[in-house]
XYZ file of C-alpha atoms in Angstrom:
168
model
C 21.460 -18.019 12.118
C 23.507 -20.853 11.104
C 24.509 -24.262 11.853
C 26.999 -26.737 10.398
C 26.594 -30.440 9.703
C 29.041 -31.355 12.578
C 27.642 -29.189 14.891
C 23.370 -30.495 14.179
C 25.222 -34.258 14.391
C 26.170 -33.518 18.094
C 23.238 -32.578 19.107
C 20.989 -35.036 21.357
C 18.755 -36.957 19.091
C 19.956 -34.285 16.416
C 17.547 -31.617 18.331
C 17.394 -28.270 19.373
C 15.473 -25.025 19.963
C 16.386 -21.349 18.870
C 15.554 -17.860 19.862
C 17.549 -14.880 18.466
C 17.296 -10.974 17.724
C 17.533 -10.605 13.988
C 18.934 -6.873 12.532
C 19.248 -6.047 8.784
C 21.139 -3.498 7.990
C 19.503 -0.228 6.399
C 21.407 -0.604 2.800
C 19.231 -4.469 2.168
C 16.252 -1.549 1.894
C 18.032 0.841 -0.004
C 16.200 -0.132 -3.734
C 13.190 -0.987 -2.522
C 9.846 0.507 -2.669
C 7.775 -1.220 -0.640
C 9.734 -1.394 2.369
C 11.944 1.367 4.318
C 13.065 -1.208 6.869
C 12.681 -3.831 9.652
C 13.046 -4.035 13.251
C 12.239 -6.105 16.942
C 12.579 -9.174 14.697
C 12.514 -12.392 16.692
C 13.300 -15.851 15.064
C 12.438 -18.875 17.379
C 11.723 -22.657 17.156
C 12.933 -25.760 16.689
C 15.287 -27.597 14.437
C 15.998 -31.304 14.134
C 18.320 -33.184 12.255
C 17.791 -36.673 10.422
C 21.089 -38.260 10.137
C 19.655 -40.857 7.560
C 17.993 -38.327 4.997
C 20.972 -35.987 5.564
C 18.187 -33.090 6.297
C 17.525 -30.373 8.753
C 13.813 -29.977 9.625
C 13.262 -26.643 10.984
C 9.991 -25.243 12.716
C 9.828 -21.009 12.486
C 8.021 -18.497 14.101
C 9.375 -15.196 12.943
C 7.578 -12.148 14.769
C 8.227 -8.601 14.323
C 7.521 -4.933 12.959
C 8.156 -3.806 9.021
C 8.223 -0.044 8.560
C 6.697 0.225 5.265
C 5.500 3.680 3.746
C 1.684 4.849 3.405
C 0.332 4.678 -0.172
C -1.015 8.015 0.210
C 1.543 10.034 2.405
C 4.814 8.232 2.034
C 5.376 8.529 5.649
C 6.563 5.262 8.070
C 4.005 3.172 8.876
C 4.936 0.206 11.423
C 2.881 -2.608 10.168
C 3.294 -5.600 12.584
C 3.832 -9.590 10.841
C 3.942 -12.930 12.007
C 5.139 -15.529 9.742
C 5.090 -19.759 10.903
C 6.864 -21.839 8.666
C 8.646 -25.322 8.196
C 11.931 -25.253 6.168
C 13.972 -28.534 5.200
C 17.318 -28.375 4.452
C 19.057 -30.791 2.255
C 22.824 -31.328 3.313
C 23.010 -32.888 -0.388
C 22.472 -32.068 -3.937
C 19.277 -32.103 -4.144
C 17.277 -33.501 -6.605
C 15.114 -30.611 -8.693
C 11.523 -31.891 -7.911
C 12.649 -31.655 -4.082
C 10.996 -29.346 -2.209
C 14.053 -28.436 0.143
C 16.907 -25.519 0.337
C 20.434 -26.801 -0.280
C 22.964 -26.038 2.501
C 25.667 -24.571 0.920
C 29.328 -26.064 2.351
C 27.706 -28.032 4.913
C 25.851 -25.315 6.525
C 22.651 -24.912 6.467
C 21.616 -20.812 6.836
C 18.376 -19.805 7.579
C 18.808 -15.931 7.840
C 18.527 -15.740 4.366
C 15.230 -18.169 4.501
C 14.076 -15.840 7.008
C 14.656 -12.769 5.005
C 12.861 -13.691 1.651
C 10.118 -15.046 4.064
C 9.678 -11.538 4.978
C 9.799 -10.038 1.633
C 7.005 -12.170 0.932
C 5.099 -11.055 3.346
C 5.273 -7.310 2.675
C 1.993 -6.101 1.861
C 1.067 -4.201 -1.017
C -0.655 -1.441 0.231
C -0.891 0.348 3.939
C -2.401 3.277 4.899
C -1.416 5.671 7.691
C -4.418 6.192 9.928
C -5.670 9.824 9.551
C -3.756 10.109 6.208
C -4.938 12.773 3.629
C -4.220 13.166 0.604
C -2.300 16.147 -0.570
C -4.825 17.944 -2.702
C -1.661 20.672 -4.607
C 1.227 20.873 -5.208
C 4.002 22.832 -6.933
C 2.434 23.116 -10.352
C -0.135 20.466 -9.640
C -3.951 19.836 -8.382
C -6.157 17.434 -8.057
C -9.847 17.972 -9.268
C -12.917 17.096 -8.461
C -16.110 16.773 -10.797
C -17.491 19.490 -9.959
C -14.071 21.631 -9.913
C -14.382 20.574 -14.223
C -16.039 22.782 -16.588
C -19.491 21.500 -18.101
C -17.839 21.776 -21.393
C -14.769 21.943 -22.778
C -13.033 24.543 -23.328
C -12.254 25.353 -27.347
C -8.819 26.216 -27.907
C -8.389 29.281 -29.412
C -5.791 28.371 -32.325
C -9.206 26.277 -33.514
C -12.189 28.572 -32.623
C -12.202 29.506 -36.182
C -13.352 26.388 -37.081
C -16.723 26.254 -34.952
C -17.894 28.905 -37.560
C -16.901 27.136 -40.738
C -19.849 24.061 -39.042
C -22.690 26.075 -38.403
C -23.439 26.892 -42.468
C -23.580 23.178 -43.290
């Protein structure tokens, strides 16, 4: 989602509302961990521009489903968001105290506002109902406390020296 300068300037009163389908390609996910993809993302809301600040004030509601894996079983989970924001755009170099996103070219674009929005979002941790954990594996095994030995066991190459102790 996009809009120029001259476009926002012929707007009535410098207003107007949105509502689009979003898609992001599979290869944004490719080096990420925490996120296998995205989808039924819906961007709506409403945008005005100030002619006299040179800025684009933009209301968001972003809705939709990330398919992020399980922390125990790596499988897709569908974990539903909602995000509300308000963006300002600066048609002007901004200043670097300002709190406001250049528009690059005279065009301000919020797709890319709406996908670090998301990344933010992404939690750290979800877990599949009914997920187990796999217990073995190739190699492998998880153990319980009472799977361990009440004591260690001595290494042969040193059972030698258990002997030399027991004089002193």
């Amino acid at each position: 989602m996009k809009w120029n300068k001259q476009w926002l300037q012929k707007q009535k009163n410098g207003e107007f509302d949105f509502e689009e389908s979003l898609t992001f390609p599979e290869e944004m996910f490719y080096n990420l961990s925490r996120i296998n993809g995205l989808k039924d993302v819906e961007a709506r809301g409403h945008g005005r521009y100030d002619i006299k600040s040179d800025r684009l004030y933009v209301d968001l509601h972003v809705k939709g489903t990330m398919i992020v894996p399980c922390a125990i079983s790596l499988e897709d989970v569908d974990y539903p968001f909602e995000i509300h924001e308000m963006e300002t755009f600066a048609f002007y170099k901004p200043e670097e105290d300002e709190e406001v996103i250049e528009a690059r070219k005279n065009v301000a674009d919020l797709t890319s506002v709406i996908w670090t929005e998301i990344m933010m979002e992404v939690p750290m941790r979800v877990v599949k109902e009914g997920a187990t954990m796999k217990r073995n594996g190739q190699g492998w095994q998880v153990l319980d406390e009472e799977d361990l030995e009440e004591e260690d066991p001595i290494d042969p190459r040193l059972a030698k020296l258990k002997d030399y102790f027991k004089d002193k």
